[in-house]
Coordinates of C-alpha atoms in Angstrom, one line a residue:
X1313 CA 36.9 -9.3 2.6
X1314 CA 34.6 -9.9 5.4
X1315 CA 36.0 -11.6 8.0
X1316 CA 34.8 -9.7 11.2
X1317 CA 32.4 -7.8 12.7
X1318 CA 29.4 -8.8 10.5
X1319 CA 26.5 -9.9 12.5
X1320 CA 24.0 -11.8 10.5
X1321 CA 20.7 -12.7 12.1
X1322 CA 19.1 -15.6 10.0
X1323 CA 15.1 -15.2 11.0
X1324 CA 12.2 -16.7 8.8
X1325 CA 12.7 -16.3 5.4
X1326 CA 16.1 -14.1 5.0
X1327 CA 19.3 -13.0 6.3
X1328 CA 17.8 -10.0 8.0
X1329 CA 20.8 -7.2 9.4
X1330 CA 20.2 -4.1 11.5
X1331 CA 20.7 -0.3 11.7
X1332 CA 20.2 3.0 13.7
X1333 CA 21.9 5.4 14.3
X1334 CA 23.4 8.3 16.7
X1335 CA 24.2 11.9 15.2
X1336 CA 25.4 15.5 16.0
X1337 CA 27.1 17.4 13.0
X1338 CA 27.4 20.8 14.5
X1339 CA 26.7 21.4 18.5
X1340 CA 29.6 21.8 20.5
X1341 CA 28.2 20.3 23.6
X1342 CA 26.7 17.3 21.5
X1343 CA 23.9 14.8 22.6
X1344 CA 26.3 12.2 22.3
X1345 CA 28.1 14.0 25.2
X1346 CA 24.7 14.0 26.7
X1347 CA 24.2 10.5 26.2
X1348 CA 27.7 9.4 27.7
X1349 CA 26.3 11.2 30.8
X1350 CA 23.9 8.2 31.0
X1351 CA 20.9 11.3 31.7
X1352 CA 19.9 11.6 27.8
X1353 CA 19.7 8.7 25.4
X1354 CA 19.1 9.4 21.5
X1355 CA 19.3 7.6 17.9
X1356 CA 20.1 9.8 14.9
X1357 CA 20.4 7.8 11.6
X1358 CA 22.5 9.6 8.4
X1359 CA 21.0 9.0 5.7
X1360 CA 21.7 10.7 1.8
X1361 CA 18.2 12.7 1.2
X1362 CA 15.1 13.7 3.5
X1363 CA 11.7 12.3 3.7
X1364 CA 9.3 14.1 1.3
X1365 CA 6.7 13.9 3.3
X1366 CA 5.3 12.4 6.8
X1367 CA 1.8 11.7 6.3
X1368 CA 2.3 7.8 5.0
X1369 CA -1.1 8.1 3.3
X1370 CA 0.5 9.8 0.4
X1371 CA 3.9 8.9 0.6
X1372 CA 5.7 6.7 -2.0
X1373 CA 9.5 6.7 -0.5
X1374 CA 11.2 4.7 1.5
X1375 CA 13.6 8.0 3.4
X1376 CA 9.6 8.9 4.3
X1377 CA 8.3 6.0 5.4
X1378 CA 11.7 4.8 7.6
X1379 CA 10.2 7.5 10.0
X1380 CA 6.4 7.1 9.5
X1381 CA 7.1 3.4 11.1
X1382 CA 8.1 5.0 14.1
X1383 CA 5.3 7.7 14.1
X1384 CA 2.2 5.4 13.3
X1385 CA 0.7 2.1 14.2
X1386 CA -1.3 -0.1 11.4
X1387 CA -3.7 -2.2 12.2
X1388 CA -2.1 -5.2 11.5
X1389 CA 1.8 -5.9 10.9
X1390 CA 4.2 -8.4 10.1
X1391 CA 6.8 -9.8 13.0
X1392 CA 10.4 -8.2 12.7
X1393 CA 11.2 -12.1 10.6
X1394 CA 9.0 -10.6 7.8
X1395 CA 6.7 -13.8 7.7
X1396 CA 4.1 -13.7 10.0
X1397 CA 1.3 -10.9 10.4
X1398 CA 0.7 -10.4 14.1
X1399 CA -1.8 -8.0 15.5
X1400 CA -1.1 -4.0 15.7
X1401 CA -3.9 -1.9 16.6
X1402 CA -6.2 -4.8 16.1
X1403 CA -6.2 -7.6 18.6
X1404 CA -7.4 -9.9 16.4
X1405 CA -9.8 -10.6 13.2
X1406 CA -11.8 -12.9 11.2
X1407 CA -13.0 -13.5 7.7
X1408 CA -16.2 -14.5 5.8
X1409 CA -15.4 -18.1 3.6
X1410 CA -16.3 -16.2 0.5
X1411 CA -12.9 -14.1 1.6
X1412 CA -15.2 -10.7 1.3
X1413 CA -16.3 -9.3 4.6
X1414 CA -13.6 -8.9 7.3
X1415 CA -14.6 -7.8 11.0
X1416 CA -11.6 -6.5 13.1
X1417 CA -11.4 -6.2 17.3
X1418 CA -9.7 -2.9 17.7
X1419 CA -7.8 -2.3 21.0
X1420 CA -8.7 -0.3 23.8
X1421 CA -7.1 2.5 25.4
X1422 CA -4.7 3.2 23.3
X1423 CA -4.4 7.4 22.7
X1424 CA -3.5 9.4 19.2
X1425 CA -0.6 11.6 20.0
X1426 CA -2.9 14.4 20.5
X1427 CA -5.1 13.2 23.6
X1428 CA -7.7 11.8 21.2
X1429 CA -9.1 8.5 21.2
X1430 CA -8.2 5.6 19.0
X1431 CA -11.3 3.6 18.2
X1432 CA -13.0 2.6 14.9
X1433 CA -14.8 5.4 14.2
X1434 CA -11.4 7.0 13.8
X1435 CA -10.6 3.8 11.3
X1436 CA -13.2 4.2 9.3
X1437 CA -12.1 8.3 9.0
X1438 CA -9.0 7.0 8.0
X1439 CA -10.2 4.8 5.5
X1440 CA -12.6 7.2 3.9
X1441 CA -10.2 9.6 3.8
X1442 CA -7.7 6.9 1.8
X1443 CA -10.2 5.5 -0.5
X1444 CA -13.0 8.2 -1.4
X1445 CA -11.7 11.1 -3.7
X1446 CA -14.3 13.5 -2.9
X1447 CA -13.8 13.3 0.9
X1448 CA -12.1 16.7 2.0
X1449 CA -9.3 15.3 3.6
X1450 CA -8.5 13.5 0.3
X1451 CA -5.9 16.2 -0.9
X1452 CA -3.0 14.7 -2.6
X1453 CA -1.7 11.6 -4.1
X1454 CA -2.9 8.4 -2.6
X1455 CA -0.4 6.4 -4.8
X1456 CA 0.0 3.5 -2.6
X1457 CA -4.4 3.1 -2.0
X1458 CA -4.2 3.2 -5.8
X1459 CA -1.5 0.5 -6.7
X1460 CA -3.0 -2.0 -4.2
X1461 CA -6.3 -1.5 -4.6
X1462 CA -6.9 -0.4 -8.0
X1463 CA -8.2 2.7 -8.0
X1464 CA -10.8 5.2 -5.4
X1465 CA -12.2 3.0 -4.0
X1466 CA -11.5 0.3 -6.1
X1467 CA -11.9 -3.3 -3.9
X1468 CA -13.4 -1.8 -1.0
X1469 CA -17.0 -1.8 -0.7
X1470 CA -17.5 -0.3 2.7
X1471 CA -16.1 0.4 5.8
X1472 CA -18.5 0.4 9.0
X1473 CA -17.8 0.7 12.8
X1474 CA -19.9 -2.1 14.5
X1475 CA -19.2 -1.1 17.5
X1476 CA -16.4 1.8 19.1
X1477 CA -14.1 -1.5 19.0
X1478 CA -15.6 -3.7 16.1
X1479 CA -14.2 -3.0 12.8
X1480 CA -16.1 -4.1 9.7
X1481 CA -14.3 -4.0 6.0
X1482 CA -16.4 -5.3 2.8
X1483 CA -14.5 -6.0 -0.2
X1484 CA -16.1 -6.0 -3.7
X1485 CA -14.0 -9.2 -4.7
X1486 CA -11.8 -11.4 -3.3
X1487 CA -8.1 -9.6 -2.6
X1488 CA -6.0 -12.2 -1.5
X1489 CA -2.9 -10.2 0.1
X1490 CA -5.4 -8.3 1.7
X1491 CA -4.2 -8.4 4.9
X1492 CA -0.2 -7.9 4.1
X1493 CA -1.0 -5.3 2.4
X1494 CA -2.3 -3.6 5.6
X1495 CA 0.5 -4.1 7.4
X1496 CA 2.5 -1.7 5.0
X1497 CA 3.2 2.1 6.6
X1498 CA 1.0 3.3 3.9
X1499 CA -2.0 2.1 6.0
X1500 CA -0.8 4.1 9.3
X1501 CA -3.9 5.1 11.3
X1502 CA -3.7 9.1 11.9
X1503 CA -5.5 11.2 14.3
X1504 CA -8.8 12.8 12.8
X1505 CA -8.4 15.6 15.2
X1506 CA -5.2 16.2 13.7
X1507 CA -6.1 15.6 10.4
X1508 CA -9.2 17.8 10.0
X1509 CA -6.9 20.9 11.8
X1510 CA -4.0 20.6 9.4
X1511 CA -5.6 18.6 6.2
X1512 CA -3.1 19.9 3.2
X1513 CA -0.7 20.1 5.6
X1514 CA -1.0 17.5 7.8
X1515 CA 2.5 15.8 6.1
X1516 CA 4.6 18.6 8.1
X1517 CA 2.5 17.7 11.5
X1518 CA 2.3 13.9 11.4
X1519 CA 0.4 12.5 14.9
X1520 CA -0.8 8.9 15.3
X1521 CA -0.5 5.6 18.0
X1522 CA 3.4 4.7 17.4
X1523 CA 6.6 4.4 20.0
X1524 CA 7.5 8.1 18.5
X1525 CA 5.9 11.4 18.3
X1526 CA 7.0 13.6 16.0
X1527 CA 9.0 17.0 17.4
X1528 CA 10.8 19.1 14.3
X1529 CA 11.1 19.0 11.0
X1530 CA 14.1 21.1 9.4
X1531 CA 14.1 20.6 6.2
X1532 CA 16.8 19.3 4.1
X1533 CA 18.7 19.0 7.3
X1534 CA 17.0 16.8 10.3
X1535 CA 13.7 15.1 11.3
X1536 CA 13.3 14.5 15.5
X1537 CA 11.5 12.3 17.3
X1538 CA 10.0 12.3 20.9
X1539 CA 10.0 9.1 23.0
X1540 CA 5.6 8.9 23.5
X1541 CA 5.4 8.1 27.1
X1542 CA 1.6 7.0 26.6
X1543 CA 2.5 4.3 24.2
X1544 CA 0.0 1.3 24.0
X1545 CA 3.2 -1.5 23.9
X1546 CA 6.3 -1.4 25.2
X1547 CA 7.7 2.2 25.1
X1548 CA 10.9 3.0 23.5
X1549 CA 14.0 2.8 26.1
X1550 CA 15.3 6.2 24.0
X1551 CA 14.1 9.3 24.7
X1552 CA 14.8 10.9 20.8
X1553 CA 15.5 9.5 16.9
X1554 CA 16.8 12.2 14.8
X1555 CA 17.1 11.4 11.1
X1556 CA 19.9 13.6 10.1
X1557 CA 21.0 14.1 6.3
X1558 CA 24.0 14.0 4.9
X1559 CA 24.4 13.4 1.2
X1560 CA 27.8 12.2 0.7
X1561 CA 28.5 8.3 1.8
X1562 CA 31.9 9.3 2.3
X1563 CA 30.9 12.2 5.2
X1564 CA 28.3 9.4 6.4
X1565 CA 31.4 6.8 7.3
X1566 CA 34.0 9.5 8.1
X1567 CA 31.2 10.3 10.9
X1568 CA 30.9 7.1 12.1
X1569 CA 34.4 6.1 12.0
X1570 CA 34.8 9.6 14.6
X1571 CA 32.1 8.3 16.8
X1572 CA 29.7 11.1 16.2
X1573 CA 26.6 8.8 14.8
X1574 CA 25.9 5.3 15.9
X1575 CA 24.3 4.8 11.9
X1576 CA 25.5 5.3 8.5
X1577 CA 23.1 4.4 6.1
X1578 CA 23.3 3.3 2.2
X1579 CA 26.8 3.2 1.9
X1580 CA 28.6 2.0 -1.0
X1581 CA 30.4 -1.2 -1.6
X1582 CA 34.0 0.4 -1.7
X1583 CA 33.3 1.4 2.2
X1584 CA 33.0 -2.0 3.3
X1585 CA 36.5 -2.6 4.0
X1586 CA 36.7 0.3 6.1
X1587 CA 33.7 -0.8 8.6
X1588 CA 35.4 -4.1 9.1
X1589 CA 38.9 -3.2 9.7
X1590 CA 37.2 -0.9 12.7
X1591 CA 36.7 -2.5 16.1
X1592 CA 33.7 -0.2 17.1
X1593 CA 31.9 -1.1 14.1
X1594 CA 29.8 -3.4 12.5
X1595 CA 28.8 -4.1 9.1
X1596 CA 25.0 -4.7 7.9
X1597 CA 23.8 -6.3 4.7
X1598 CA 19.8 -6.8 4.4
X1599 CA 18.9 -9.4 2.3
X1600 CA 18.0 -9.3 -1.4
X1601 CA 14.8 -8.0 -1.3
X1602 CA 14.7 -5.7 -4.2
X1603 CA 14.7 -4.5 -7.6
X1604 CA 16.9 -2.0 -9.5
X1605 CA 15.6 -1.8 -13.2
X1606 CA 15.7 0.5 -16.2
X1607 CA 12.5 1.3 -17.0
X1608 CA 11.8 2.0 -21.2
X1609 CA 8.6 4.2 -21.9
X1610 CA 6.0 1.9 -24.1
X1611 CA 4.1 5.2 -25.0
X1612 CA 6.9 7.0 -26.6
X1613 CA 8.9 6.2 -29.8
X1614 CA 11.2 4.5 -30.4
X1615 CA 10.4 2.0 -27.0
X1616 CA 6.9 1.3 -28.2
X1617 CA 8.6 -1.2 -30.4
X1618 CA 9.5 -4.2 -28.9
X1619 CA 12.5 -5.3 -31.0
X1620 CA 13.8 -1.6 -29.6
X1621 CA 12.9 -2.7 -25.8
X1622 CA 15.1 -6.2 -26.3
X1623 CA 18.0 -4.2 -28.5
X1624 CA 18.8 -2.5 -25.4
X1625 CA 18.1 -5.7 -22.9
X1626 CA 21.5 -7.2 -25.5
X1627 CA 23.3 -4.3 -25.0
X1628 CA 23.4 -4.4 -21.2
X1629 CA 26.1 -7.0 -19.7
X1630 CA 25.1 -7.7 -16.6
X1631 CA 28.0 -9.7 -15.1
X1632 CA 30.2 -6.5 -16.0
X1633 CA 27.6 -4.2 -14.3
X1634 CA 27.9 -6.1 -11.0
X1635 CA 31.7 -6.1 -11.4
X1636 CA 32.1 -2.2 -12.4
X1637 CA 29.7 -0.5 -10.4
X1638 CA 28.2 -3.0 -7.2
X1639 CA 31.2 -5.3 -6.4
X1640 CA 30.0 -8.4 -3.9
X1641 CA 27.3 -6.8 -2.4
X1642 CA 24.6 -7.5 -5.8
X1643 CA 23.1 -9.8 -7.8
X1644 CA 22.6 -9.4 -11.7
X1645 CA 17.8 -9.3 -11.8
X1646 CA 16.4 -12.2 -14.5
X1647 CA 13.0 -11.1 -13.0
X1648 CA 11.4 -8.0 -11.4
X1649 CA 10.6 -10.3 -7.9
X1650 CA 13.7 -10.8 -5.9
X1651 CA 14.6 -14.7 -5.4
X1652 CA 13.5 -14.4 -2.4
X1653 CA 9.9 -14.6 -2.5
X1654 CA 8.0 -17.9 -3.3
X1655 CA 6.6 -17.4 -7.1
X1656 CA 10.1 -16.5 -7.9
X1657 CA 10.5 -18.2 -11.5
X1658 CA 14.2 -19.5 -11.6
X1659 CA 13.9 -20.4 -15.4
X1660 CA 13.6 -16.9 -16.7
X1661 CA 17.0 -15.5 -18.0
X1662 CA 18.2 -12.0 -18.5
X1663 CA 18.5 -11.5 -22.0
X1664 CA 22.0 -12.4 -23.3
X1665 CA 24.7 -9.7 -23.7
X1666 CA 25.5 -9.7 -27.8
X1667 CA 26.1 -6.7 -29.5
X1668 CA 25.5 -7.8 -32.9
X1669 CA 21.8 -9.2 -32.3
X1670 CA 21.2 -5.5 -30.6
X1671 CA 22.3 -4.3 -33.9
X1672 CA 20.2 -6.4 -35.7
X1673 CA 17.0 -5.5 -34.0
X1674 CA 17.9 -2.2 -34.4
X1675 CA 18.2 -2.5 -38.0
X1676 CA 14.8 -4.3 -38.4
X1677 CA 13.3 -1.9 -36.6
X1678 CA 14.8 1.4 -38.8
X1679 CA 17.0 2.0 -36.3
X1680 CA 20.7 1.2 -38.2
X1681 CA 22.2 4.2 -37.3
X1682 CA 20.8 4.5 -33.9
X1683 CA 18.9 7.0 -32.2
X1684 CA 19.3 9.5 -29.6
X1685 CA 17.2 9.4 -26.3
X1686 CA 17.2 10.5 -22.8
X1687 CA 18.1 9.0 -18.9
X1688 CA 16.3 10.5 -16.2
X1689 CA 18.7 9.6 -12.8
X1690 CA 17.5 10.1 -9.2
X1691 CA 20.8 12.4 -7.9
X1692 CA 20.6 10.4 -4.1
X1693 CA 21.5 7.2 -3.8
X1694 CA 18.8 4.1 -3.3
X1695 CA 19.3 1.0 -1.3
X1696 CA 19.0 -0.7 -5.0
X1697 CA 21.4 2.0 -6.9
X1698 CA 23.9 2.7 -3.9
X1699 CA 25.8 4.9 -6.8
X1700 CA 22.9 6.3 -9.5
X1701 CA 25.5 8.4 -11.8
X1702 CA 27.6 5.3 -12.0
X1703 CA 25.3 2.6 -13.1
X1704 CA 24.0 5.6 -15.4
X1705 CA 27.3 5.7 -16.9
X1706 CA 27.5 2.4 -17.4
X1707 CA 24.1 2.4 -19.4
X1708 CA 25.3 5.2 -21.3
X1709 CA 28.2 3.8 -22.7
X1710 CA 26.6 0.2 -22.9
X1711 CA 24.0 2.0 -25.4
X1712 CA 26.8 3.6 -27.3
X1713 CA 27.7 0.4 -28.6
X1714 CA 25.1 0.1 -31.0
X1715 CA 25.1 3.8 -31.8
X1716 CA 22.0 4.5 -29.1
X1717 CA 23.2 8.2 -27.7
X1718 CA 21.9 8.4 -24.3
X1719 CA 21.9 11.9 -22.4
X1720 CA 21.8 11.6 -18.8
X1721 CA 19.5 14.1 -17.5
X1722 CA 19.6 14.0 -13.2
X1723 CA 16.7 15.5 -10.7
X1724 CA 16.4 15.8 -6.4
X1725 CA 14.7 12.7 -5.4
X1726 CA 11.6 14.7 -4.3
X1727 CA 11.6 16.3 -8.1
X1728 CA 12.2 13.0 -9.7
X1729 CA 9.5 11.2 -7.8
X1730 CA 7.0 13.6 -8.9
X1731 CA 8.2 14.3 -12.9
X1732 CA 8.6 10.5 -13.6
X1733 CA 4.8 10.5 -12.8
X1734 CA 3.8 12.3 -15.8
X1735 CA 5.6 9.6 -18.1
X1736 CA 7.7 12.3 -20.4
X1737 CA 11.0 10.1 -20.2
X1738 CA 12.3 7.9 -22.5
X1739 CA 14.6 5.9 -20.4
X1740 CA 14.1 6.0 -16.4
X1741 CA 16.4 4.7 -13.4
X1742 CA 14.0 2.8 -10.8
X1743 CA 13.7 0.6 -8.2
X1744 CA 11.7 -0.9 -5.6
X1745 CA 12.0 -2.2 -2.1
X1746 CA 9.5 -4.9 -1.6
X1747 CA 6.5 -3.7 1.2
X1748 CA 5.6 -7.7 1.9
X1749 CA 6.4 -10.8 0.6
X1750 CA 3.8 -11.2 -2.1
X1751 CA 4.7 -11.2 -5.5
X1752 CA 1.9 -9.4 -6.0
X1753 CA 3.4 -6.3 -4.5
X1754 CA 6.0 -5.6 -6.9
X1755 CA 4.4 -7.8 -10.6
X1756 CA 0.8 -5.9 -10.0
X1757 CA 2.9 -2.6 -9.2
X1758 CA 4.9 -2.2 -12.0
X1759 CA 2.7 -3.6 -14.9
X1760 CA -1.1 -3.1 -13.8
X1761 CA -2.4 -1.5 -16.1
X1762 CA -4.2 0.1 -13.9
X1763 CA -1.1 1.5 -12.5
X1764 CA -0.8 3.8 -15.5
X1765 CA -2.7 7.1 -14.3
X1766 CA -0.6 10.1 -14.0
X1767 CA 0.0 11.6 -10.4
X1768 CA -0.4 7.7 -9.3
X1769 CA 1.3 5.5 -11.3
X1770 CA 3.9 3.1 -10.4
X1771 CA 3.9 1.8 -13.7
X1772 CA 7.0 3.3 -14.6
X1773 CA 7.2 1.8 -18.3
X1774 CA 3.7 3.0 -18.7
X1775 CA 3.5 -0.4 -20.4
X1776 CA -0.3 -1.9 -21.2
X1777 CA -1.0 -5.8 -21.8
X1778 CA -4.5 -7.2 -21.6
X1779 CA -3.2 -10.8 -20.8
X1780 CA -1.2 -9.8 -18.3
X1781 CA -3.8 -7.6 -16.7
X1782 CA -6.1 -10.6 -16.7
X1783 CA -3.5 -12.8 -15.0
X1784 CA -2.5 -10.1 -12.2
X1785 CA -6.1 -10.0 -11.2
X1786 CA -6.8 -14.0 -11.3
X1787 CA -3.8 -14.3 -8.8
X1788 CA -5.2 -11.2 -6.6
X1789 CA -8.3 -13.3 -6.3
X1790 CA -7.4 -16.6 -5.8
X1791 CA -6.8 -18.1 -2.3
X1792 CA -4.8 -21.7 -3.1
X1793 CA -0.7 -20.3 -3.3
X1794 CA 0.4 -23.1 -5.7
X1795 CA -2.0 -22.0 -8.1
X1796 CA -1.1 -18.0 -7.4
X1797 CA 2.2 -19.4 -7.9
X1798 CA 1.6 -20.8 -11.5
X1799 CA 0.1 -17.9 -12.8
X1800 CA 3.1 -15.4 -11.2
X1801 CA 5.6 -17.7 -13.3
X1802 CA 3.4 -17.6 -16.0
X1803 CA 3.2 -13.7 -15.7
X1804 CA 7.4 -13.9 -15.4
X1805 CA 7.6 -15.1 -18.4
X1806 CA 4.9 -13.1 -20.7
X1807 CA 6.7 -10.1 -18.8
X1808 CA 9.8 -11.2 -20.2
X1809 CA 9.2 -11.7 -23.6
X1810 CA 7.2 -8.5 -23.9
X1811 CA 10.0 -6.7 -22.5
X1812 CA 8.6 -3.7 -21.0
X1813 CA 11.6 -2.5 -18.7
X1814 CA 15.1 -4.2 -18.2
X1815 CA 15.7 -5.8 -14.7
X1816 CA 18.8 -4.7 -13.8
X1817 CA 20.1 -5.9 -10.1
X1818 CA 19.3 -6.7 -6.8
X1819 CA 21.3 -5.9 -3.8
X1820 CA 22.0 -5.9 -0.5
X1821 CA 21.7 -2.2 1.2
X1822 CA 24.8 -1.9 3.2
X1823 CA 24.9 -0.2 6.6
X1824 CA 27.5 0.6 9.8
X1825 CA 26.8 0.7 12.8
X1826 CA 28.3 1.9 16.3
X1827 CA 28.8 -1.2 18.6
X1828 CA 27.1 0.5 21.0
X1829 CA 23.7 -0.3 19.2
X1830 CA 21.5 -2.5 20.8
X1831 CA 18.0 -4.2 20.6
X1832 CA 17.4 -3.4 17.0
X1833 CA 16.1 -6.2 14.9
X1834 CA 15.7 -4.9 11.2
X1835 CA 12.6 -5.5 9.3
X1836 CA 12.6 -7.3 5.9
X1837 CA 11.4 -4.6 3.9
X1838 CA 13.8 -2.0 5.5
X1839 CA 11.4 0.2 7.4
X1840 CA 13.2 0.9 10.5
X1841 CA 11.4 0.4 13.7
X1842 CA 13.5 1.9 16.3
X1843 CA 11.1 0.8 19.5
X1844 CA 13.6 -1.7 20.9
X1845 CA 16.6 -0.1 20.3
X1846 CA 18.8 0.9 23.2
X1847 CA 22.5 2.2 23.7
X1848 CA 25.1 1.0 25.8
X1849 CA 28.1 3.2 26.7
X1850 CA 31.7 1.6 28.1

């Protein structure tokens, strides 16, 4: 099935597979025209649905923070392997032994997108801004400062500028992903100046260090980027990245296929066939670095019973599900980390598919005759749901089987992010595309308890477990990774027998590209850094 035109680049931990893109949909004299004039060079990616917003600080999703990547700088990130964190806008930094007090050397001379200076005063803006709910510039949800560290301002005790380049963070207790989790997009330095001009709606005029400035926004249709000339690094060897939506996969390839984009993103498995019988293509599979899962609310009857919770875990046939509605391209979940990552726990199973024991725990718990319930279903694809009304469907009629009557109830992406928040569903589509490789970024996510606040949870099963919490916090602390890695199995399996939410799959986003794509070396977690792309024409 795929014989050609797959390029797979194995690099630290994963098989890791690129993507960009190059668009027009409507101009007659097209930038692709442009481009073949060897005077203008430009990216645009297709992708199904737009960013929701483009201040990373309260963004959740990944269509948001694919661009903020290219917009911002953190101060620390990851290499494009995923594995080691290299300096950003810090040159370098160094620890207390206790693990508590961290002192960063900023760099120097490097310019906000507005003229403004980048120095640590502006961190610490940034930070106080993230972390302190009765600063002014704290307006909206700060989701991702809440999940990692718990709460405003939860593990951070201060931050101080030592000096215009001498960064000083105190942390309450010992965090020990600390640093990964400031290379995620999340943690993007923004200007102040820019900030304290726009404040509520500083999502819609996004300025910080990165390779990109941003130029437009048309909404629902296309974001555009501007090459920065000033950047601190290497500057981009394009002079534009537009993010173009188009909603139907089908359109997406069709475009590709006619040489009008270079990148067609989240594609289904059915069009895989099609990129490789092309010559001008190529086909991209990321690695398994993610979660699909149904998520069952623990506050709400009849899935604050745990017999309920496994009835429908026996109903689901996983095998099937990968057959019917991902073909080759996914792998049935046991666990909510992906086999990737090292705490992975390769004991835990997926609940057997058996009808009759659903039944059964149906019937203990009242339920002989079934019940009816809800589905909430994001409308736009996801890199871990490629079709969402399919694998809906597929619920739906697994359900029926023990007389569970499931209506499928569907929202925008943008609604669904915010409603799902307020924990009125009964049964939830959801998913997650890992930020680092810490288990701590997707166990601590999805079953702090702490994660459980409306307008900022991530805690999508709204599910509460004392022992767990305890556990999620002794491996946040601890420093040794064998013993983290103990207590993550551990965690696996409580997590499993309580049953809070069914893991359902992990997959492998699929992409085309044009072959005239060059440079780009994808990052693990899918955030797509576009600086060392270039284009070649024949």
């Amino acid at each position: 099935m795929m014989k050609k035109n797959i390029k797979a680049v194995f690099i630290g931990i994963g098989v890791i597979i690129a993507l960009i893109v190059s668009f027009n949909l409507e101009n007659k004299l097209s930038k692709g025209e442009l481009l073949n004039s060897k005077k203008y060079k430009e990216i645009i990616i297709a992708r199904p649905s737009d960013s929701i917003s483009l201040d990373p600080a309260i963004t959740t999703d990944m269509e948001s923070f694919k661009v903020c990547v290219n917009i911002y700088d953190t101060l620390v990130k990851y290499e494009n392997n995923g594995d080691e964190i290299v300096p950003s806008l810090a040159q370098s930094w160094k620890t207390s032994e206790d693990g508590l007090r961290w002192v960063f050397k900023l760099r120097k001379n490097v310019e906000f997108h507005d003229g403004t200076d980048f120095n640590a005063h502006s961190a610490v803006f940034n930070f106080e801004r993230w972390m302190n709910v009765d600063n002014p510039y704290h307006i909206g949800s700060f989701s991702y400062w809440s999940y990692n560290f718990g709460q405003f301002p939860g593990l951070i005790k201060s931050v101080t500028a030592l000096s215009d380049y001498s960064l000083e963070i105190v942390l309450n207790e010992p965090y020990s992903p600390f640093l990964s989790t400031l290379t995620m997009p999340a943690f993007g330095i923004s200007s102040p100046d820019s900030i304290m001009k726009y404040n509520e709606s500083f999502r819609e005029h996004p300025v910080g260090t990165g390779p990109f400035e941003f130029e437009s926004w048309d909404k629902g249709n296309e974001i555009v980027l501007k090459k920065n000339h000033n950047y601190w690094g290497d500057t981009t060897k394009i002079d534009e990245a537009i993010f173009k939506v188009v909603q139907s996969s089908d359109k997406r390839l069709e475009l590709l296929e006619q040489g009008k984009i270079d990148i067609a993103d989240n594609l289904t498995p059915d069009e895989v066939d099609k990129i490789n019988e092309n010559v001008n293509l190529d086909l991209y599979l990321k690695p398994f670095f993610n979660i699909g899962y149904l998520a069952m609310n623990n506050q709400r009857k009849p899935f604050d019973d745990k017999n309920i919770r496994k009835a429908v875990g026996h109903l689901i046939d996983k095998d099937k599900m990968v057959e019917e509605v991902f073909n080759d391209f996914a792998r049935p979940a046991n666990s909510f980390i992906p086999p990737i990552i090292w705490a992975y726990n390769e004991d835990i199973k997926s609940l057997d598919y058996n009808v009759d024991k659903a039944k059964k725990l149906l019937k203990e718990s009242g339920y002989e005759n079934g019940f009816d319930t809800t589905l909430w279903v994001m409308e736009a694809p996801r890199a871990y749901f490629p079709d969402t009304i399919l694998i809906a469907k597929f619920i739906e009629e697994s359900l029926l089987k023990a007389d569970i009557r499931v209506e499928i109830i569907t929202y925008s992406w943008d609604e669904y992010i915010e409603k799902i928040k307020e924990g009125n569903h009964d049964l939830a589509l959801m998913g997650w595309t890992g930020d680092h490789i810490d288990p701590d970024n997707f166990l601590y996510t999805f079953f702090s308890s702490d994660n459980r606040k409306t307008e900022l949870t991530s805690n999508y099963s709204f599910y509460k477990n004392k022992e767990v919490d305890k556990m999620l916090k002794q491996a946040r602390q601890a420093t040794d990774r064998e013993f983290r890695k103990n207590i993550y199995r551990t965690l696996q399996e409580t997590i499993n027998e309580d049953t809070p939410a069914i893991p359902l799959i992990h997959t492998m986003p699929i992409m085309g590209a044009s072959k005239n794509v060059k440079g780009y070396t994808p990052h693990l977690t899918g955030e797509e850094r576009l600086q060392d792309v270039y284009l070649v024409t024949d």
